C-alpha positions as MATLAB code, in Angstrom:
seq = 'MSPPLRPLVSRPDATLRLLCLPYAGGGISVFRGWGELLPADIEPWAVQLPGREDRLGHSPVVSMNEVLNELVPAVMPRLDRPFAIFGHSMGALIGLELARTLQRLELGSPERLFVSGRIPPQASELPDPPLHGRADEELIEVLRAWQGTPEEVLADRELMRLMLPVVRADLSVIETHAFTGSPVLTCPITAFGGEQDSAAPAVLERWRELTTGEFDLRMFPGGHFFVNSARREVVAEVSGRLA';
ca = [
      76.298  125.597   99.013;
      78.406  122.643   97.819;
      76.483  119.410   98.410;
      78.473  116.209   98.999;
      76.437  114.359   96.360;
      75.642  115.707   92.912;
      74.652  114.324   89.496;
      77.282  113.915   86.799;
      74.495  113.969   84.202;
      70.842  114.822   84.795;
      68.576  112.008   83.584;
      65.133  112.454   85.142;
      63.770  109.444   83.239;
      66.541  107.065   84.313;
      65.377  103.910   86.085;
      68.462  103.604   88.319;
      70.922  105.889   90.102;
      74.596  104.956   90.366;
      76.354  106.496   93.382;
      80.112  106.816   92.724;
      82.752  107.182   95.435;
      86.360  108.132   94.553;
      89.724  106.950   95.849;
      91.722  108.774   98.559;
      92.518  112.340   97.557;
      90.022  112.211   94.688;
      86.791  114.028   93.980;
      83.995  113.969   91.433;
      86.478  114.643   88.606;
      87.584  110.990   88.969;
      84.290  110.082   87.280;
      84.477  112.675   84.507;
      83.237  111.036   81.330;
      81.209  108.313   83.032;
      77.924  109.986   82.111;
      78.704  109.734   78.420;
      79.738  106.081   78.739;
      76.768  104.871   80.799;
      73.423  104.048   79.123;
      70.549  106.519   79.283;
      68.650  104.511   81.909;
      71.423  105.015   84.506;
      71.866  108.409   86.173;
      75.364  108.712   87.710;
      75.883  110.711   90.904;
      79.295  111.303   92.487;
      80.459  112.076   96.001;
      82.514  115.190   96.758;
      83.880  114.986  100.289;
      85.067  118.195  102.001;
      88.517  119.630  101.327;
      88.850  118.971   97.590;
      88.001  120.577   94.259;
      85.004  122.927   94.735;
      84.876  122.091   98.479;
      88.484  123.133   99.064;
      87.493  125.621  101.768;
      85.803  122.937  103.890;
      87.783  121.003  106.510;
      88.301  117.376  105.430;
      86.721  114.624  107.502;
      89.030  112.166  109.243;
      86.827  109.244  110.341;
      84.311  106.872  108.806;
      81.595  108.149  111.150;
      82.145  111.690  109.867;
      81.977  110.462  106.269;
      78.708  108.626  106.885;
      77.273  111.627  108.728;
      77.944  113.622  105.544;
      76.671  111.021  103.091;
      73.614  109.356  104.614;
      71.485  112.548  104.792;
      72.639  113.474  101.268;
      71.763  110.045   99.858;
      68.376  109.629  101.535;
      66.417  111.937   99.166;
      67.897  110.014   96.211;
      66.515  106.637   97.256;
      63.193  107.155   95.496;
      64.307  104.815   92.728;
      66.581  101.756   92.538;
      70.265  102.535   93.100;
      73.701  100.940   92.946;
      77.001  101.931   94.557;
      80.468  102.003   92.962;
      83.584  102.789   94.965;
      87.267  102.578   94.102;
      89.934  101.967   96.762;
      88.899  104.140   99.743;
      85.579  104.608   97.947;
      84.998  100.847   98.054;
      85.339  100.801  101.839;
      83.034  103.814  102.176;
      80.594  102.217   99.726;
      80.480   99.073  101.848;
      79.780  101.010  105.035;
      77.216  103.221  103.298;
      75.367  100.143  102.003;
      75.484   98.509  105.455;
      74.217  101.670  107.134;
      71.307  102.059  104.699;
      70.401   98.395  105.158;
      70.611   98.623  108.969;
      68.396  101.732  109.009;
      65.961   99.974  106.622;
      66.333  102.824  104.123;
      67.075  100.565  101.174;
      69.611   98.204   99.684;
      71.587   98.728   96.481;
      70.827   96.655   93.407;
      74.560   95.909   93.423;
      77.657   97.081   95.290;
      80.799   97.463   93.152;
      84.027   97.352   95.183;
      86.990   98.278   93.016;
      90.714   98.213   93.746;
      90.346   97.404   97.426;
      91.211   94.436   99.632;
      88.167   93.524  101.790;
      88.430   95.037  105.270;
      88.552   91.706  107.101;
      91.706   90.833  105.110;
      93.430   94.233  105.319;
      96.683   94.751  107.223;
      97.370   98.363  108.168;
     100.877   99.806  107.744;
     102.918  100.414  110.884;
     103.330  103.295  111.517;
     100.071  104.463  109.901;
     100.456  106.414  106.673;
      98.258  109.300  107.811;
     100.730  110.203  110.578;
     103.891  110.227  108.483;
     105.931  113.291  107.540;
     105.039  115.169  104.361;
     108.101  114.042  102.384;
     107.507  110.407  103.295;
     103.835  110.700  102.312;
     104.845  112.199   98.959;
     107.065  109.155   98.361;
     104.101  106.894   99.157;
     101.996  108.752   96.571;
     104.846  108.451   94.056;
     104.976  104.680   94.609;
     101.221  104.406   94.018;
     101.719  105.953   90.553;
      98.392  107.788   90.626;
      99.654  111.369   90.911;
     101.570  113.068   88.070;
     105.216  113.794   88.849;
     104.759  117.495   88.109;
     102.062  117.630   90.820;
     104.262  115.800   93.339;
     107.075  118.279   92.623;
     104.852  121.347   93.047;
     105.164  122.372   96.699;
     102.174  124.730   96.582;
      99.899  122.075   95.101;
     101.111  119.506   97.605;
     100.454  121.968  100.444;
      96.794  121.903   99.387;
      96.620  118.207   98.543;
      98.436  116.525  101.446;
      95.921  117.452  104.188;
      93.141  115.832  102.118;
      95.189  112.690  101.430;
      96.169  112.518  105.095;
      92.522  112.876  106.194;
      91.378  110.194  103.737;
      94.082  107.826  104.948;
      92.900  108.496  108.498;
      89.362  107.471  107.464;
      90.767  104.163  106.234;
      93.315  103.484  108.957;
      91.160  104.408  111.967;
      88.104  102.503  110.766;
      87.241   99.644  113.124;
      85.549   97.077  110.872;
      82.934   94.756  112.330;
      81.563   91.766  110.468;
      77.908   92.685  110.810;
      75.532   93.416  109.336;
      76.202   91.168  106.348;
      74.779   92.648  103.160;
      71.983   91.001  101.185;
      72.756   92.717   97.856;
      75.056   91.287   95.153;
      78.703   92.369   95.293;
      80.979   92.691   92.272;
      84.696   93.147   92.956;
      87.093   94.674   90.405;
      90.881   94.324   90.554;
      93.943   95.374   88.570;
      96.131   92.639   87.129;
      99.269   94.585   88.105;
      97.905   95.797   91.451;
      99.069   94.296   94.757;
      95.626   92.858   95.599;
      95.628   89.234   94.420;
      92.420   87.659   93.051;
      92.380   85.126   95.910;
      92.211   87.993   98.422;
      89.632   89.957   96.423;
      87.474   86.804   96.407;
      86.987   87.314  100.151;
      84.526   90.150   99.412;
      82.014   87.299   98.987;
      82.108   86.811  102.777;
      80.343   90.167  103.253;
      77.067   89.335  101.507;
      74.445   86.615  101.376;
      73.794   87.678   97.782;
      75.631   86.847   94.581;
      79.327   87.607   94.140;
      81.590   87.890   91.123;
      85.115   89.135   90.421;
      86.516   90.789   87.308;
      90.176   91.665   86.732;
      91.334   94.503   84.442;
      94.690   95.318   82.873;
      96.632   97.903   84.853;
      97.798   98.770   88.336;
      95.937  100.301   91.247;
      94.436  103.101   89.160;
      92.971  100.867   86.454;
      89.706  102.740   87.104;
      91.346  105.540   85.082;
      93.505  103.636   82.609;
      90.750  101.100   81.788;
      87.821  103.516   82.235;
      85.802  102.337   79.211;
      86.143   98.684   80.158;
      85.222   99.368   83.802;
      82.126  101.391   82.888;
      81.083   98.738   80.343;
      81.242   96.051   83.053;
      79.232   98.213   85.446;
      76.614   98.856   82.751;
      76.405   95.176   81.864;
      75.795   94.056   85.439;
      73.110   96.693   85.941;
      71.317   95.982   82.668;
];
Protein backbone atom coordinates (compact mmCIF):
# COMPACT_ATOMS: atom_id res chain seq x y z
CA MET A 1 0.00 0.00 0.00
CA SER A 2 1.47 3.36 -1.07
CA PRO A 3 -0.67 6.17 0.34
CA PRO A 4 -0.80 9.48 -1.56
CA LEU A 5 -0.02 11.43 1.61
CA ARG A 6 2.72 10.56 4.07
CA PRO A 7 4.78 12.32 6.76
CA LEU A 8 8.29 13.50 5.97
CA VAL A 9 9.04 13.49 9.71
CA SER A 10 6.84 12.07 12.47
CA ARG A 11 6.11 14.72 15.11
CA PRO A 12 3.14 13.58 17.19
CA ASP A 13 3.41 16.64 19.44
CA ALA A 14 3.45 19.17 16.60
CA THR A 15 0.73 21.82 16.74
CA LEU A 16 0.38 22.17 12.95
CA ARG A 17 0.63 19.98 9.85
CA LEU A 18 2.10 21.34 6.62
CA LEU A 19 0.81 19.59 3.49
CA CYS A 20 3.35 19.88 0.64
CA LEU A 21 2.52 19.44 -3.04
CA PRO A 22 5.30 19.13 -5.66
CA TYR A 23 5.70 20.53 -9.16
CA ALA A 24 4.85 18.58 -12.35
CA GLY A 25 6.82 15.36 -12.60
CA GLY A 26 7.90 15.61 -8.96
CA GLY A 27 7.21 13.51 -5.90
CA ILE A 28 7.88 13.60 -2.17
CA SER A 29 11.65 13.72 -2.80
CA VAL A 30 11.17 17.39 -3.83
CA PHE A 31 10.70 18.10 -0.11
CA ARG A 32 13.64 16.03 1.12
CA GLY A 33 15.31 17.98 3.90
CA TRP A 34 12.30 20.10 4.80
CA GLY A 35 11.72 18.17 8.02
CA GLU A 36 15.15 19.11 9.32
CA LEU A 37 14.66 22.77 8.38
CA LEU A 38 11.17 23.23 9.85
CA PRO A 39 10.69 23.86 13.60
CA ALA A 40 9.58 21.03 15.88
CA ASP A 41 6.01 22.33 16.15
CA ILE A 42 5.37 21.79 12.41
CA GLU A 43 4.90 18.27 11.06
CA PRO A 44 5.48 18.19 7.27
CA TRP A 45 3.49 15.80 5.08
CA ALA A 46 4.05 15.42 1.33
CA VAL A 47 1.87 14.26 -1.54
CA GLN A 48 2.94 11.37 -3.77
CA LEU A 49 0.65 11.19 -6.79
CA PRO A 50 0.49 7.93 -8.80
CA GLY A 51 3.12 7.09 -11.41
CA ARG A 52 6.27 8.38 -9.70
CA GLU A 53 8.94 7.22 -7.26
CA ASP A 54 7.49 4.45 -5.04
CA ARG A 55 4.13 4.65 -6.89
CA LEU A 56 5.71 4.02 -10.29
CA GLY A 57 3.45 1.03 -10.95
CA HIS A 58 0.27 3.09 -10.56
CA SER A 59 -1.30 4.83 -13.57
CA PRO A 60 -0.87 8.62 -13.33
CA VAL A 61 -3.98 10.77 -13.01
CA VAL A 62 -4.75 13.21 -15.82
CA SER A 63 -7.39 15.60 -14.45
CA MET A 64 -7.89 17.83 -11.43
CA ASN A 65 -10.97 15.85 -10.40
CA GLU A 66 -8.90 12.66 -10.30
CA VAL A 67 -6.24 14.41 -8.21
CA LEU A 68 -8.80 15.67 -5.71
CA ASN A 69 -10.46 12.25 -5.56
CA GLU A 70 -7.05 10.90 -4.50
CA LEU A 71 -6.19 13.66 -2.05
CA VAL A 72 -9.37 14.64 -0.21
CA PRO A 73 -9.96 11.21 1.40
CA ALA A 74 -6.24 11.02 2.26
CA VAL A 75 -6.22 14.48 3.85
CA MET A 76 -9.44 14.17 5.85
CA PRO A 77 -8.00 12.03 8.70
CA ARG A 78 -5.17 14.57 9.06
CA LEU A 79 -7.44 17.53 9.78
CA ASP A 80 -7.57 16.86 13.51
CA ARG A 81 -5.17 19.74 14.10
CA PRO A 82 -4.48 23.06 12.37
CA PHE A 83 -2.89 22.70 8.92
CA ALA A 84 -1.33 24.74 6.13
CA ILE A 85 -0.78 23.95 2.46
CA PHE A 86 2.35 24.60 0.36
CA GLY A 87 2.44 23.92 -3.37
CA HIS A 88 5.00 24.76 -6.03
CA SER A 89 4.03 25.29 -9.68
CA MET A 90 1.46 22.55 -10.44
CA GLY A 91 1.35 21.94 -6.69
CA ALA A 92 0.19 25.52 -6.15
CA LEU A 93 -2.80 25.01 -8.44
CA ILE A 94 -3.64 21.70 -6.75
CA GLY A 95 -3.18 23.33 -3.34
CA LEU A 96 -5.65 26.06 -4.27
CA GLU A 97 -8.27 23.56 -5.42
CA LEU A 98 -7.69 21.33 -2.39
CA ALA A 99 -8.19 24.30 -0.05
CA ARG A 100 -11.34 25.37 -1.93
CA THR A 101 -12.74 21.84 -1.83
CA LEU A 102 -12.12 21.46 1.91
CA GLN A 103 -13.72 24.85 2.54
CA ARG A 104 -16.75 24.05 0.34
CA LEU A 105 -17.28 20.71 2.11
CA GLU A 106 -16.90 22.49 5.49
CA LEU A 107 -14.04 20.14 6.41
CA GLY A 108 -11.66 22.92 7.41
CA SER A 109 -9.61 25.80 6.12
CA PRO A 110 -5.81 26.06 6.12
CA GLU A 111 -4.07 28.48 8.45
CA ARG A 112 -2.32 29.70 5.30
CA LEU A 113 -2.04 28.67 1.65
CA PHE A 114 1.43 29.05 0.11
CA VAL A 115 1.37 29.27 -3.70
CA SER A 116 4.89 29.10 -5.09
CA GLY A 117 6.17 29.54 -8.63
CA ARG A 118 2.75 29.70 -10.25
CA ILE A 119 0.75 32.37 -12.06
CA PRO A 120 -2.80 32.51 -10.60
CA PRO A 121 -5.25 30.52 -12.70
CA GLN A 122 -7.40 33.50 -13.68
CA ALA A 123 -4.30 35.09 -15.27
CA SER A 124 -2.89 31.96 -16.95
CA GLU A 125 -2.71 31.58 -20.73
CA LEU A 126 -2.40 27.99 -21.92
CA PRO A 127 0.05 27.11 -24.71
CA ASP A 128 -1.40 26.29 -28.12
CA PRO A 129 -1.12 23.43 -28.89
CA PRO A 130 -1.21 22.11 -25.30
CA LEU A 131 2.08 20.76 -23.98
CA HIS A 132 0.60 17.47 -22.80
CA GLY A 133 -0.26 16.47 -26.39
CA ARG A 134 3.12 17.20 -27.96
CA ALA A 135 5.58 14.62 -29.28
CA ASP A 136 8.15 13.17 -26.90
CA GLU A 137 11.14 15.00 -28.41
CA GLU A 138 9.33 18.33 -28.29
CA LEU A 139 8.33 17.71 -24.66
CA ILE A 140 11.95 16.91 -23.79
CA GLU A 141 12.96 20.28 -25.26
CA VAL A 142 10.31 21.97 -23.10
CA LEU A 143 11.77 20.28 -20.00
CA ARG A 144 15.27 21.36 -21.08
CA ALA A 145 14.10 24.97 -21.37
CA TRP A 146 12.61 24.84 -17.87
CA GLN A 147 16.07 23.94 -16.50
CA GLY A 148 14.68 21.69 -13.77
CA THR A 149 15.82 18.31 -15.10
CA PRO A 150 19.52 17.35 -15.27
CA GLU A 151 20.89 17.00 -18.80
CA GLU A 152 22.03 13.44 -18.13
CA VAL A 153 18.42 12.52 -17.28
CA LEU A 154 17.07 14.20 -20.42
CA ALA A 155 19.62 12.26 -22.50
CA ASP A 156 18.75 8.90 -20.93
CA ARG A 157 16.08 7.36 -23.16
CA GLU A 158 15.13 4.67 -20.63
CA LEU A 159 14.65 7.20 -17.84
CA MET A 160 12.66 9.48 -20.12
CA ARG A 161 10.46 6.53 -21.14
CA LEU A 162 9.45 6.28 -17.47
CA MET A 163 9.31 10.01 -16.77
CA LEU A 164 7.47 11.43 -19.79
CA PRO A 165 4.09 9.75 -19.14
CA VAL A 166 4.05 11.30 -15.64
CA VAL A 167 5.03 14.75 -16.92
CA ARG A 168 2.45 14.47 -19.69
CA ALA A 169 -0.27 13.46 -17.19
CA ASP A 170 0.64 16.32 -14.84
CA LEU A 171 0.54 18.81 -17.70
CA SER A 172 -2.89 17.43 -18.60
CA VAL A 173 -4.06 18.13 -15.02
CA ILE A 174 -2.99 21.75 -15.46
CA GLU A 175 -4.09 22.32 -19.05
CA THR A 176 -7.51 20.65 -18.84
CA HIS A 177 -8.47 22.30 -15.55
CA ALA A 178 -11.47 24.60 -15.99
CA PHE A 179 -10.98 27.25 -13.29
CA THR A 180 -14.02 28.94 -11.77
CA GLY A 181 -13.78 31.98 -9.54
CA SER A 182 -15.75 30.54 -6.65
CA PRO A 183 -15.59 29.74 -3.87
CA VAL A 184 -13.22 32.51 -2.79
CA LEU A 185 -10.99 31.37 0.06
CA THR A 186 -11.12 32.93 3.52
CA CYS A 187 -7.59 31.88 4.58
CA PRO A 188 -4.45 34.01 4.10
CA ILE A 189 -2.48 33.42 0.90
CA THR A 190 1.28 33.89 0.56
CA ALA A 191 2.71 33.82 -2.96
CA PHE A 192 6.38 33.05 -3.69
CA GLY A 193 8.12 33.88 -6.97
CA GLY A 194 11.56 33.57 -8.55
CA GLU A 195 13.33 36.77 -9.56
CA GLN A 196 14.52 35.12 -12.80
CA ASP A 197 11.28 33.23 -13.45
CA SER A 198 8.82 34.32 -16.14
CA ALA A 199 6.05 35.14 -13.62
CA ALA A 200 6.29 38.87 -12.90
CA PRO A 201 5.47 40.20 -9.40
CA ALA A 202 2.54 42.22 -10.81
CA VAL A 203 0.95 39.00 -12.08
CA LEU A 204 1.70 37.05 -8.89
CA GLU A 205 -0.04 39.85 -6.96
CA ARG A 206 -3.31 38.69 -8.54
CA TRP A 207 -3.38 35.71 -6.15
CA ARG A 208 -4.90 38.23 -3.71
CA GLU A 209 -8.11 38.12 -5.78
CA LEU A 210 -8.72 34.53 -4.64
CA THR A 211 -9.12 35.18 -0.91
CA THR A 212 -10.91 37.52 1.46
CA GLY A 213 -8.03 36.96 3.89
CA GLU A 214 -4.59 38.52 4.05
CA PHE A 215 -2.17 38.34 1.12
CA ASP A 216 1.56 38.85 0.79
CA LEU A 217 4.21 38.21 -1.86
CA ARG A 218 7.86 37.27 -1.45
CA MET A 219 10.40 36.99 -4.27
CA PHE A 220 13.49 34.73 -4.13
CA PRO A 221 16.68 34.63 -6.17
CA GLY A 222 16.56 32.04 -8.94
CA GLY A 223 14.43 30.80 -11.79
CA HIS A 224 11.37 28.59 -11.80
CA PHE A 225 12.91 25.98 -9.51
CA PHE A 226 13.95 28.40 -6.77
CA VAL A 227 12.12 26.03 -4.40
CA ASN A 228 15.22 23.83 -4.80
CA SER A 229 18.00 26.38 -5.27
CA ALA A 230 16.75 28.62 -2.42
CA ARG A 231 15.37 25.80 -0.24
CA ARG A 232 16.61 27.16 3.10
CA GLU A 233 15.25 30.63 2.42
CA VAL A 234 11.88 29.26 1.25
CA VAL A 235 11.47 27.02 4.30
CA ALA A 236 12.51 29.88 6.61
CA GLU A 237 9.78 32.10 5.12
CA VAL A 238 7.20 29.33 5.49
CA SER A 239 8.23 28.79 9.12
CA GLY A 240 8.11 32.50 9.88
CA ARG A 241 4.59 32.95 8.53
CA LEU A 242 3.34 29.93 10.47
CA ALA A 243 5.00 30.91 13.74
